[in-house]
mmCIF file of C-alpha atoms in Angstrom:
data_model
loop_
_atom_site.group_PDB
_atom_site.id
_atom_site.type_symbol
_atom_site.label_atom_id
_atom_site.label_comp_id
_atom_site.label_asym_id
_atom_site.label_seq_id
_atom_site.Cartn_x
_atom_site.Cartn_y
_atom_site.Cartn_z
ATOM 1 C CA MET A 18 232.724 112.306 181.046
ATOM 2 C CA VAL A 19 232.109 108.819 180.279
ATOM 3 C CA ALA A 20 234.899 106.841 177.779
ATOM 4 C CA GLN A 21 233.918 104.182 175.638
ATOM 5 C CA ILE A 22 236.396 101.359 174.706
ATOM 6 C CA ASN A 23 235.455 99.031 172.615
ATOM 7 C CA GLY A 24 236.551 95.232 172.523
ATOM 8 C CA LYS A 25 239.847 95.885 170.757
ATOM 9 C CA GLN A 26 241.172 98.383 173.062
ATOM 10 C CA LEU A 27 240.414 96.416 175.822
ATOM 11 C CA ALA A 28 242.599 93.596 174.193
ATOM 12 C CA GLY A 29 245.012 95.644 173.276
ATOM 13 C CA MET A 30 245.377 96.587 176.870
ATOM 14 C CA ALA A 31 245.776 93.403 178.422
ATOM 15 C CA LYS A 32 248.937 92.272 179.329
ATOM 16 C CA THR A 33 250.185 88.922 180.731
ATOM 17 C CA GLU A 34 252.266 88.926 184.126
ATOM 18 C CA GLU A 35 255.718 88.287 181.916
ATOM 19 C CA GLN A 36 255.109 91.474 179.656
ATOM 20 C CA ILE A 37 254.418 93.292 182.731
ATOM 21 C CA SER A 38 257.875 91.737 184.087
ATOM 22 C CA ALA A 39 259.514 92.891 180.699
ATOM 23 C CA GLU A 40 258.083 96.022 180.679
ATOM 24 C CA GLN A 41 259.460 96.867 184.603
ATOM 25 C CA SER A 42 262.738 95.571 184.078
ATOM 26 C CA TRP A 43 263.375 97.672 180.562
ATOM 27 C CA TYR A 44 261.987 101.020 182.777
ATOM 28 C CA GLU A 45 264.844 100.012 185.589
ATOM 29 C CA THR A 46 267.526 99.728 182.753
ATOM 30 C CA GLU A 47 266.714 102.945 181.711
ATOM 31 C CA LYS A 48 267.418 102.345 177.737
ATOM 32 C CA VAL A 49 267.868 105.470 175.901
ATOM 33 C CA TRP A 50 268.905 106.271 172.151
ATOM 34 C CA LEU A 51 271.830 107.828 171.614
ATOM 35 C CA VAL A 52 271.467 109.864 168.328
ATOM 36 C CA HIS A 53 274.790 110.908 166.332
ATOM 37 C CA LYS A 54 275.693 111.675 162.851
ATOM 38 C CA ASP A 55 274.851 108.266 161.914
ATOM 39 C CA GLY A 56 271.765 107.783 162.921
ATOM 40 C CA PHE A 57 270.915 106.256 166.353
ATOM 41 C CA SER A 58 271.769 103.095 168.902
ATOM 42 C CA LEU A 59 270.337 101.720 172.247
ATOM 43 C CA ALA A 60 272.200 102.185 174.984
ATOM 44 C CA ASN A 61 271.470 101.995 178.819
ATOM 45 C CA LYS A 62 272.089 105.281 181.078
ATOM 46 C CA LEU A 63 274.027 104.773 183.729
ATOM 47 C CA ASN A 64 274.175 106.326 187.631
ATOM 48 C CA ALA A 65 276.313 108.785 187.332
ATOM 49 C CA GLU A 66 275.603 110.219 191.164
ATOM 50 C CA ASN A 67 279.672 109.203 192.171
ATOM 51 C CA SER A 68 280.901 110.439 189.045
ATOM 52 C CA ASN A 69 282.317 113.964 188.336
ATOM 53 C CA LEU A 70 280.330 114.573 185.300
ATOM 54 C CA PRO A 71 280.096 118.182 183.851
ATOM 55 C CA GLU A 72 276.951 119.721 183.767
ATOM 56 C CA GLY A 73 274.995 118.802 180.401
ATOM 57 C CA LYS A 74 276.594 115.573 180.576
ATOM 58 C CA VAL A 75 275.623 111.375 180.868
ATOM 59 C CA LYS A 76 277.328 108.521 181.196
ATOM 60 C CA ILE A 77 275.438 105.712 178.630
ATOM 61 C CA ARG A 78 276.758 102.226 177.943
ATOM 62 C CA LEU A 79 275.916 101.033 174.280
ATOM 63 C CA GLU A 80 273.788 98.070 174.328
ATOM 64 C CA ASN A 81 275.852 96.736 171.066
ATOM 65 C CA ASP A 82 279.617 96.312 171.808
ATOM 66 C CA GLY A 83 279.566 97.549 176.053
ATOM 67 C CA THR A 84 281.032 100.616 175.408
ATOM 68 C CA ILE A 85 280.762 103.160 178.297
ATOM 69 C CA LEU A 86 280.414 107.436 176.953
ATOM 70 C CA ASP A 87 280.678 110.769 178.503
ATOM 71 C CA VAL A 88 277.989 112.732 176.484
ATOM 72 C CA ASP A 89 275.451 115.280 175.996
ATOM 73 C CA GLU A 90 272.151 115.151 177.218
ATOM 74 C CA ASP A 91 270.682 116.605 174.413
ATOM 75 C CA ASP A 92 271.991 113.655 172.241
ATOM 76 C CA VAL A 93 269.545 111.091 174.239
ATOM 77 C CA GLU A 94 266.433 110.157 174.124
ATOM 78 C CA LYS A 95 264.387 107.746 176.083
ATOM 79 C CA ALA A 96 263.380 104.350 174.340
ATOM 80 C CA ASN A 97 260.165 102.537 174.598
ATOM 81 C CA PRO A 98 260.226 98.817 175.419
ATOM 82 C CA PRO A 99 260.129 96.630 172.590
ATOM 83 C CA SER A 100 256.371 96.182 173.476
ATOM 84 C CA HIS A 101 255.771 99.117 171.497
ATOM 85 C CA ASP A 102 257.929 98.528 168.462
ATOM 86 C CA ARG A 103 255.309 97.977 166.686
ATOM 87 C CA VAL A 104 252.293 99.703 167.379
ATOM 88 C CA GLU A 105 249.506 101.066 165.082
ATOM 89 C CA ASP A 106 249.717 105.267 165.991
ATOM 90 C CA LEU A 107 252.808 106.768 166.751
ATOM 91 C CA ALA A 108 251.070 108.820 169.029
ATOM 92 C CA SER A 109 250.473 105.750 171.523
ATOM 93 C CA LEU A 110 254.354 106.150 172.380
ATOM 94 C CA VAL A 111 254.847 106.392 175.523
ATOM 95 C CA TYR A 112 258.286 108.651 174.625
ATOM 96 C CA LEU A 113 258.022 110.290 171.699
ATOM 97 C CA ASN A 114 260.792 111.527 170.055
ATOM 98 C CA GLU A 115 262.299 112.096 166.562
ATOM 99 C CA ALA A 116 264.865 108.927 167.367
ATOM 100 C CA SER A 117 261.808 106.168 168.694
ATOM 101 C CA VAL A 118 259.261 107.045 165.897
ATOM 102 C CA LEU A 119 262.120 105.966 163.358
ATOM 103 C CA HIS A 120 263.000 102.897 165.151
ATOM 104 C CA THR A 121 259.074 102.606 165.385
ATOM 105 C CA LEU A 122 258.570 103.077 161.835
ATOM 106 C CA ARG A 123 261.772 101.057 160.578
ATOM 107 C CA GLN A 124 260.534 98.204 162.519
ATOM 108 C CA ARG A 125 257.194 98.205 160.742
ATOM 109 C CA PHE A 126 258.762 98.394 157.108
ATOM 110 C CA GLY A 127 260.970 95.548 158.011
ATOM 111 C CA GLY A 128 257.863 93.459 158.651
ATOM 112 C CA ASN A 129 255.465 95.139 155.179
ATOM 113 C CA LEU A 130 253.696 97.024 157.443
ATOM 114 C CA LEU A 131 253.902 100.117 155.429
ATOM 115 C CA HIS A 132 250.750 102.457 157.118
ATOM 116 C CA THR A 133 251.206 103.461 160.214
ATOM 117 C CA PHE A 134 248.613 106.196 162.403
ATOM 118 C CA ALA A 135 250.231 109.320 163.353
ATOM 119 C CA GLY A 136 247.253 110.649 165.649
ATOM 120 C CA PRO A 137 245.046 112.060 162.952
ATOM 121 C CA ALA A 138 247.186 111.526 160.485
ATOM 122 C CA MET A 139 248.929 108.236 158.722
ATOM 123 C CA VAL A 140 252.168 107.356 157.586
ATOM 124 C CA ILE A 141 252.688 105.322 154.610
ATOM 125 C CA MET A 142 256.332 104.107 153.742
ATOM 126 C CA ASN A 143 257.272 103.925 149.512
ATOM 127 C CA PRO A 144 258.484 100.350 149.505
ATOM 128 C CA MET A 145 260.349 100.981 145.927
ATOM 129 C CA SER A 146 258.276 98.287 144.603
ATOM 130 C CA SER A 147 254.804 97.420 143.420
ATOM 131 C CA LEU A 148 251.985 97.622 145.999
ATOM 132 C CA PRO A 149 250.205 94.255 144.810
ATOM 133 C CA TYR A 150 253.966 92.118 145.873
ATOM 134 C CA ILE A 151 254.176 93.706 149.056
ATOM 135 C CA LEU A 152 249.955 92.377 149.187
ATOM 136 C CA ARG A 153 250.005 89.680 147.232
ATOM 137 C CA SER A 154 250.616 87.307 150.321
ATOM 138 C CA TYR A 155 247.298 86.647 152.483
ATOM 139 C CA ILE A 156 248.982 87.031 155.653
ATOM 140 C CA ILE A 157 249.813 90.271 155.527
ATOM 141 C CA VAL A 158 245.935 91.397 154.173
ATOM 142 C CA LYS A 159 244.653 89.445 157.282
ATOM 143 C CA HIS A 160 246.924 91.731 159.571
ATOM 144 C CA TYR A 161 245.260 94.747 157.822
ATOM 145 C CA LEU A 162 241.647 93.978 158.491
ATOM 146 C CA LYS A 163 241.380 92.013 162.220
ATOM 147 C CA GLY A 164 238.271 90.255 163.110
ATOM 148 C CA LEU A 165 238.060 88.664 159.320
ATOM 149 C CA LYS A 166 235.043 86.366 159.626
ATOM 150 C CA SER A 167 235.697 84.944 156.155
ATOM 151 C CA ALA A 168 238.621 83.988 154.174
ATOM 152 C CA VAL A 169 239.308 85.709 150.649
ATOM 153 C CA THR A 170 241.683 84.526 148.218
ATOM 154 C CA ILE A 171 243.535 86.668 145.803
ATOM 155 C CA LYS A 172 245.888 85.976 143.335
ATOM 156 C CA GLU A 173 249.581 85.423 143.632
ATOM 157 C CA LYS A 174 250.041 86.919 140.033
ATOM 158 C CA PRO A 175 247.668 89.687 139.169
ATOM 159 C CA CYS A 176 246.246 90.772 135.933
ATOM 160 C CA GLU A 177 249.117 92.812 133.891
ATOM 161 C CA GLU A 178 247.376 95.586 133.081
ATOM 162 C CA CYS A 179 244.948 96.214 136.268
ATOM 163 C CA THR A 180 245.337 94.650 140.093
ATOM 164 C CA CYS A 181 241.081 94.988 140.291
ATOM 165 C CA CYS A 182 241.508 91.342 141.347
ATOM 166 C CA LEU A 183 243.729 91.779 143.946
ATOM 167 C CA PHE A 184 242.402 94.692 145.285
ATOM 168 C CA LYS A 185 238.518 94.213 145.129
ATOM 169 C CA PRO A 186 238.270 91.671 147.684
ATOM 170 C CA VAL A 187 240.637 94.323 150.211
ATOM 171 C CA MET A 188 238.234 96.991 149.210
ATOM 172 C CA HIS A 189 235.013 96.028 150.173
ATOM 173 C CA MET A 190 236.914 94.192 153.330
ATOM 174 C CA PHE A 191 237.308 98.026 154.575
ATOM 175 C CA LYS A 192 233.810 99.174 153.261
ATOM 176 C CA GLY A 193 231.852 100.552 156.079
ATOM 177 C CA GLY A 194 234.254 99.502 158.803
ATOM 178 C CA ARG A 195 235.730 101.871 160.963
ATOM 179 C CA ARG A 196 239.136 103.026 161.947
ATOM 180 C CA GLU A 197 239.145 101.686 165.194
ATOM 181 C CA ASP A 198 238.365 98.436 164.127
ATOM 182 C CA THR A 199 241.059 98.208 160.983
ATOM 183 C CA SER A 200 244.532 98.267 161.174
ATOM 184 C CA PRO A 201 246.413 101.470 159.632
ATOM 185 C CA HIS A 202 245.317 101.863 155.462
ATOM 186 C CA VAL A 203 245.290 104.176 152.914
ATOM 187 C CA TYR A 204 241.837 102.569 152.030
ATOM 188 C CA GLY A 205 240.725 103.155 155.577
ATOM 189 C CA VAL A 206 241.724 106.509 155.048
ATOM 190 C CA ALA A 207 239.418 107.009 152.231
ATOM 191 C CA GLN A 208 236.187 104.869 154.287
ATOM 192 C CA ALA A 209 236.542 107.212 157.189
ATOM 193 C CA ALA A 210 236.714 111.018 154.869
ATOM 194 C CA TYR A 211 233.588 108.762 153.312
ATOM 195 C CA TRP A 212 231.600 107.991 155.542
ATOM 196 C CA ASN A 213 231.986 111.127 158.050
ATOM 197 C CA MET A 214 230.458 112.855 154.443
ATOM 198 C CA LEU A 215 228.040 110.839 154.261
ATOM 199 C CA MET A 216 227.028 111.241 158.145
ATOM 200 C CA THR A 217 227.661 114.919 158.431
ATOM 201 C CA ARG A 218 226.619 116.372 154.710
ATOM 202 C CA GLN A 219 230.177 118.376 154.282
ATOM 203 C CA ASP A 220 232.774 118.425 152.126
ATOM 204 C CA GLN A 221 235.935 116.205 152.773
ATOM 205 C CA SER A 222 239.515 116.849 152.162
ATOM 206 C CA ILE A 223 242.545 114.565 151.634
ATOM 207 C CA VAL A 224 245.844 115.602 151.723
ATOM 208 C CA LEU A 225 249.038 113.686 150.354
ATOM 209 C CA LEU A 226 252.617 115.335 151.003
ATOM 210 C CA GLY A 227 255.807 113.654 150.633
ATOM 211 C CA ASN A 228 258.630 114.434 148.737
ATOM 212 C CA SER A 229 259.600 113.222 145.048
ATOM 213 C CA GLY A 230 259.368 109.738 144.543
ATOM 214 C CA SER A 231 257.397 109.211 148.407
ATOM 215 C CA GLY A 232 253.770 107.823 146.667
ATOM 216 C CA LYS A 233 251.964 110.574 146.875
ATOM 217 C CA THR A 234 250.459 109.705 143.279
ATOM 218 C CA THR A 235 249.828 105.829 143.858
ATOM 219 C CA SER A 236 248.354 106.708 146.926
ATOM 220 C CA CYS A 237 246.174 109.232 146.046
ATOM 221 C CA GLN A 238 245.295 106.326 142.615
ATOM 222 C CA HIS A 239 244.343 103.935 145.336
ATOM 223 C CA VAL A 240 241.388 106.330 146.654
ATOM 224 C CA ILE A 241 240.121 107.356 144.002
ATOM 225 C CA GLN A 242 240.041 103.638 143.049
ATOM 226 C CA TYR A 243 238.577 102.863 146.943
ATOM 227 C CA LEU A 244 236.018 105.399 146.384
ATOM 228 C CA ALA A 245 234.696 104.878 142.990
ATOM 229 C CA THR A 246 234.525 100.916 143.646
ATOM 230 C CA VAL A 247 232.846 100.944 146.749
ATOM 231 C CA SER A 248 230.387 104.127 146.134
ATOM 232 C CA GLY A 249 229.677 103.210 142.760
ATOM 233 C CA SER A 250 228.459 105.272 140.240
ATOM 234 C CA THR A 251 225.265 107.333 138.973
ATOM 235 C CA GLY A 252 224.693 105.442 135.619
ATOM 236 C CA LYS A 253 228.227 104.063 135.735
ATOM 237 C CA ILE A 254 228.901 107.522 134.991
ATOM 238 C CA PHE A 255 232.522 107.103 136.819
ATOM 239 C CA SER A 256 234.038 104.302 137.498
ATOM 240 C CA ALA A 257 237.662 102.984 138.387
ATOM 241 C CA GLU A 258 238.518 101.952 134.896
ATOM 242 C CA LYS A 259 237.726 104.992 133.150
ATOM 243 C CA TRP A 260 239.803 106.819 135.863
ATOM 244 C CA GLN A 261 242.722 104.468 135.681
ATOM 245 C CA ALA A 262 242.209 105.441 131.509
ATOM 246 C CA VAL A 263 242.943 109.241 132.455
ATOM 247 C CA TYR A 264 245.059 108.532 134.864
ATOM 248 C CA THR A 265 247.195 106.761 132.131
ATOM 249 C CA ILE A 266 246.876 110.444 129.934
ATOM 250 C CA LEU A 267 247.883 112.318 132.580
ATOM 251 C CA GLU A 268 251.005 109.885 133.591
ATOM 252 C CA ALA A 269 251.748 110.011 130.019
ATOM 253 C CA PHE A 270 251.745 113.781 129.146
ATOM 254 C CA GLY A 271 252.315 114.965 132.755
ATOM 255 C CA ASN A 272 255.414 111.951 134.034
ATOM 256 C CA SER A 273 259.156 112.670 133.728
ATOM 257 C CA GLY A 274 261.567 110.869 134.840
ATOM 258 C CA SER A 275 264.085 112.604 137.098
ATOM 259 C CA SER A 276 267.583 112.463 139.268
ATOM 260 C CA LEU A 277 265.420 111.273 142.527
ATOM 261 C CA ASN A 278 261.902 109.389 140.990
ATOM 262 C CA GLY A 279 262.312 107.388 137.217
ATOM 263 C CA ASN A 280 258.357 108.656 136.970
ATOM 264 C CA ALA A 281 258.054 111.986 138.344
ATOM 265 C CA THR A 282 254.545 113.591 138.667
ATOM 266 C CA ARG A 283 255.815 117.087 137.366
ATOM 267 C CA PHE A 284 252.506 118.899 137.731
ATOM 268 C CA SER A 285 250.596 119.489 141.137
ATOM 269 C CA GLN A 286 246.460 118.072 141.302
ATOM 270 C CA ILE A 287 242.625 118.494 143.008
ATOM 271 C CA ILE A 288 240.864 115.712 142.121
ATOM 272 C CA SER A 289 237.231 116.439 143.387
ATOM 273 C CA LEU A 290 234.286 114.294 143.171
ATOM 274 C CA ASP A 291 231.090 114.796 143.896
ATOM 275 C CA PHE A 292 228.152 112.094 145.006
ATOM 276 C CA ASP A 293 224.595 112.295 145.169
ATOM 277 C CA GLN A 294 222.026 111.817 147.847
ATOM 278 C CA ALA A 295 222.614 108.021 147.935
ATOM 279 C CA GLY A 296 225.969 108.303 148.327
ATOM 280 C CA GLN A 297 227.221 107.460 144.485
ATOM 281 C CA VAL A 298 229.943 109.226 142.201
ATOM 282 C CA ALA A 299 227.922 111.409 140.484
ATOM 283 C CA SER A 300 230.895 113.694 138.541
ATOM 284 C CA ALA A 301 234.628 114.328 138.987
ATOM 285 C CA THR A 302 236.936 116.488 137.798
ATOM 286 C CA ILE A 303 240.814 117.055 137.752
ATOM 287 C CA GLN A 304 242.337 120.548 138.504
ATOM 288 C CA THR A 305 245.948 120.397 137.606
ATOM 289 C CA MET A 306 248.565 122.555 137.883
ATOM 290 C CA LEU A 307 251.523 121.802 135.214
ATOM 291 C CA LEU A 308 254.643 123.007 136.948
ATOM 292 C CA GLU A 309 257.541 122.488 134.042
ATOM 293 C CA LYS A 310 256.620 123.113 130.796
ATOM 294 C CA LEU A 311 259.530 124.423 130.163
ATOM 295 C CA ARG A 312 261.138 120.970 130.104
ATOM 296 C CA VAL A 313 259.528 120.216 126.803
ATOM 297 C CA ALA A 314 261.968 122.220 124.885
ATOM 298 C CA ARG A 315 264.812 122.602 127.722
ATOM 299 C CA ARG A 316 264.550 119.388 129.703
ATOM 300 C CA PRO A 317 267.795 119.298 132.931
ATOM 301 C CA GLU A 318 270.444 118.071 132.350
ATOM 302 C CA ASN A 319 270.741 114.098 132.840
ATOM 303 C CA GLU A 320 267.047 114.113 132.858
ATOM 304 C CA ALA A 321 264.310 112.579 130.453
ATOM 305 C CA THR A 322 261.353 115.294 128.926
ATOM 306 C CA PHE A 323 258.008 113.639 128.871
ATOM 307 C CA ASN A 324 257.113 110.314 128.906
ATOM 308 C CA ALA A 325 254.658 110.768 126.380
ATOM 309 C CA PHE A 326 257.297 111.475 123.400
ATOM 310 C CA TYR A 327 259.130 108.016 124.068
ATOM 311 C CA TYR A 328 256.085 106.873 123.379
ATOM 312 C CA LEU A 329 255.151 107.879 120.635
ATOM 313 C CA LEU A 330 258.575 107.763 118.927
ATOM 314 C CA ALA A 331 258.490 103.828 119.974
ATOM 315 C CA GLY A 332 255.694 103.218 119.638
ATOM 316 C CA ALA A 333 254.589 105.663 116.266
ATOM 317 C CA ASP A 334 253.802 102.788 113.153
ATOM 318 C CA THR A 335 255.291 103.347 109.967
ATOM 319 C CA THR A 336 252.348 105.726 108.745
ATOM 320 C CA LEU A 337 252.020 107.748 111.903
ATOM 321 C CA ARG A 338 255.506 108.019 111.821
ATOM 322 C CA THR A 339 255.631 109.613 108.300
ATOM 323 C CA GLU A 340 252.121 111.915 108.723
ATOM 324 C CA LEU A 341 253.916 113.238 111.677
ATOM 325 C CA HIS A 342 257.252 113.874 110.253
ATOM 326 C CA LEU A 343 259.146 111.696 112.799
ATOM 327 C CA ASN A 344 261.114 109.568 110.242
ATOM 328 C CA HIS A 345 264.347 111.884 110.414
ATOM 329 C CA LEU A 346 264.443 111.700 114.074
ATOM 330 C CA ALA A 347 267.485 109.293 115.183
ATOM 331 C CA ASP A 348 266.917 106.625 117.779
ATOM 332 C CA ASN A 349 269.165 108.924 119.971
ATOM 333 C CA ASN A 350 268.022 112.263 119.766
ATOM 334 C CA VAL A 351 266.719 115.910 121.021
ATOM 335 C CA PHE A 352 264.810 113.697 123.421
ATOM 336 C CA GLY A 353 266.727 111.608 124.257
ATOM 337 C CA ILE A 354 265.078 108.383 123.565
ATOM 338 C CA THR A 355 267.857 105.269 124.280
ATOM 339 C CA SER A 356 269.014 102.459 121.615
ATOM 340 C CA LYS A 357 268.448 100.165 124.852
ATOM 341 C CA GLY A 358 265.925 97.147 123.334
ATOM 342 C CA GLU A 359 264.089 96.476 127.108
ATOM 343 C CA ASP A 360 263.254 100.126 126.922
ATOM 344 C CA LYS A 361 262.030 100.719 123.703
ATOM 345 C CA GLN A 362 259.958 98.360 123.825
ATOM 346 C CA LYS A 363 258.380 98.777 127.127
ATOM 347 C CA SER A 364 257.867 102.626 125.891
ATOM 348 C CA ALA A 365 256.049 101.478 122.906
ATOM 349 C CA GLN A 366 253.955 98.990 124.973
ATOM 350 C CA LEU A 367 253.164 101.797 126.752
ATOM 351 C CA PHE A 368 252.589 103.803 123.541
ATOM 352 C CA SER A 369 249.347 101.196 123.322
ATOM 353 C CA LYS A 370 247.949 101.253 126.371
ATOM 354 C CA LEU A 371 248.208 104.994 126.575
ATOM 355 C CA GLN A 372 246.242 104.882 122.705
ATOM 356 C CA ALA A 373 243.877 102.248 124.622
ATOM 357 C CA ALA A 374 242.997 104.623 127.233
ATOM 358 C CA MET A 375 242.174 107.133 124.986
ATOM 359 C CA LYS A 376 239.528 105.269 123.078
ATOM 360 C CA ILE A 377 237.794 104.221 126.999
ATOM 361 C CA LEU A 378 237.672 107.995 127.036
ATOM 362 C CA GLY A 379 235.624 108.242 123.236
ATOM 363 C CA ILE A 380 238.216 110.374 122.372
ATOM 364 C CA ALA A 381 238.908 108.959 118.477
ATOM 365 C CA ALA A 382 241.748 107.814 116.604
ATOM 366 C CA GLU A 383 241.615 111.199 114.602
ATOM 367 C CA GLU A 384 241.991 113.217 117.706
ATOM 368 C CA GLN A 385 244.773 111.641 119.556
ATOM 369 C CA LYS A 386 246.653 112.948 117.157
ATOM 370 C CA GLN A 387 245.813 116.219 117.880
ATOM 371 C CA PHE A 388 247.839 115.479 121.686
ATOM 372 C CA THR A 389 251.229 115.211 119.661
ATOM 373 C CA THR A 390 251.237 118.700 119.876
ATOM 374 C CA TRP A 391 251.705 119.327 123.351
ATOM 375 C CA ASP A 392 249.939 122.894 123.731
ATOM 376 C CA GLN A 393 246.342 121.013 122.326
ATOM 377 C CA LEU A 394 246.563 118.961 125.352
ATOM 378 C CA GLU A 395 243.988 119.684 128.019
ATOM 379 C CA PRO A 396 244.575 117.327 130.625
ATOM 380 C CA PRO A 397 241.184 116.604 132.441
ATOM 381 C CA LYS A 398 235.871 117.680 142.649
ATOM 382 C CA VAL A 399 236.120 114.281 147.719
ATOM 383 C CA TRP A 400 239.075 116.706 147.367
ATOM 384 C CA ILE A 401 242.244 115.345 147.262
ATOM 385 C CA PHE A 402 245.079 117.204 146.988
ATOM 386 C CA VAL A 403 248.733 115.615 145.654
ATOM 387 C CA LEU A 404 251.422 118.610 146.573
ATOM 388 C CA GLY A 405 255.339 118.834 145.704
ATOM 389 C CA GLY A 406 256.788 122.163 145.586
ATOM 390 C CA TRP A 407 255.951 124.039 142.705
ATOM 391 C CA GLN A 408 257.465 127.180 140.630
ATOM 392 C CA ASP A 409 254.056 128.495 139.120
ATOM 393 C CA THR A 410 250.793 128.499 139.365
ATOM 394 C CA ASP A 411 249.360 127.865 135.200
ATOM 395 C CA THR A 412 246.378 125.691 135.638
ATOM 396 C CA THR A 413 244.147 123.722 133.984
ATOM 397 C CA SER A 414 240.722 122.416 135.289
ATOM 398 C CA VAL A 415 238.166 120.298 133.363
ATOM 399 C CA PRO A 416 235.016 117.629 133.928
ATOM 400 C CA ILE A 417 236.081 114.010 133.836
ATOM 401 C CA MET A 418 232.405 112.558 133.529
#
């Protein structure tokens, strides 16, 4: 068997004498994590040869205050040396345990490193803020793309309506890259799937898993935008702009506020992109599974109904409100729309954005009015699964382009 090692891996394995000495000292002191109800704390495991500890107990000294404790050995997990605090792959930890994994993820998150390999999978932590803000620093982008040969200028304040000016340069840096040559990133996952499809001529799947609010839908958007931008499309049938328009409509009619997420996706979706022999997108399809139709008429207590209702009530002009018989609705109505000026203003802007998205997809003004009736909405195949908990299996599948 011959093991191949590239330059990056070789450089990563090389350690200075100081690093080797520090790691040896670390192992000699036998650092451990004490797992407790509030999390875990770093401690030193003490030699208990001369003590009369009961079976199953160990003696430790807490690192933060020097307290000596006798604890259950099941509550103690071995800690990795500091050189592993920000490893890019959790599988490379010397001691793989829950406390060490959480510590590594926390250290990486503190450095704005939101993506971490976990063997063949990837962990993405939601920063609870817009991704453009997280990536606007060129230093962070440079970390994602090791071996960068040319500088890329990225605007500090990207466009309000799109993020193409920010993301496209980064997308093209990942184009053609291999996993071992780049740091963890969602674009790297999309590139790997695309490359494997071209090389093997077999279907590829990307599965996005997580709790409500963990960022599944956002990551799905980035994957699709990457594939649409990097691969191109036959006759411009499919583009990042059209995908954004489709998602704007889906978000309006399928998202709502919940107790866990202010803009929760209340449906599951399977997105399929079909590629031609040249590797360009030939067609695209979304299969949606609307899970909470009941929310239209009977929303959960202290939660909102679907976004489209608020957009319509805040953004419709006098003529449209009269035509749809909405003039009799007060500001604080059954849909729960608030009287806060900033909320109504934002909803009105999103209504205009929704109308613009429909126009991009060729939906005429008269046809747009039909979308105000829920039953008339038909929400628009690499396979991408966005999974959450579901209670129903009602599905709709239509081609996007």
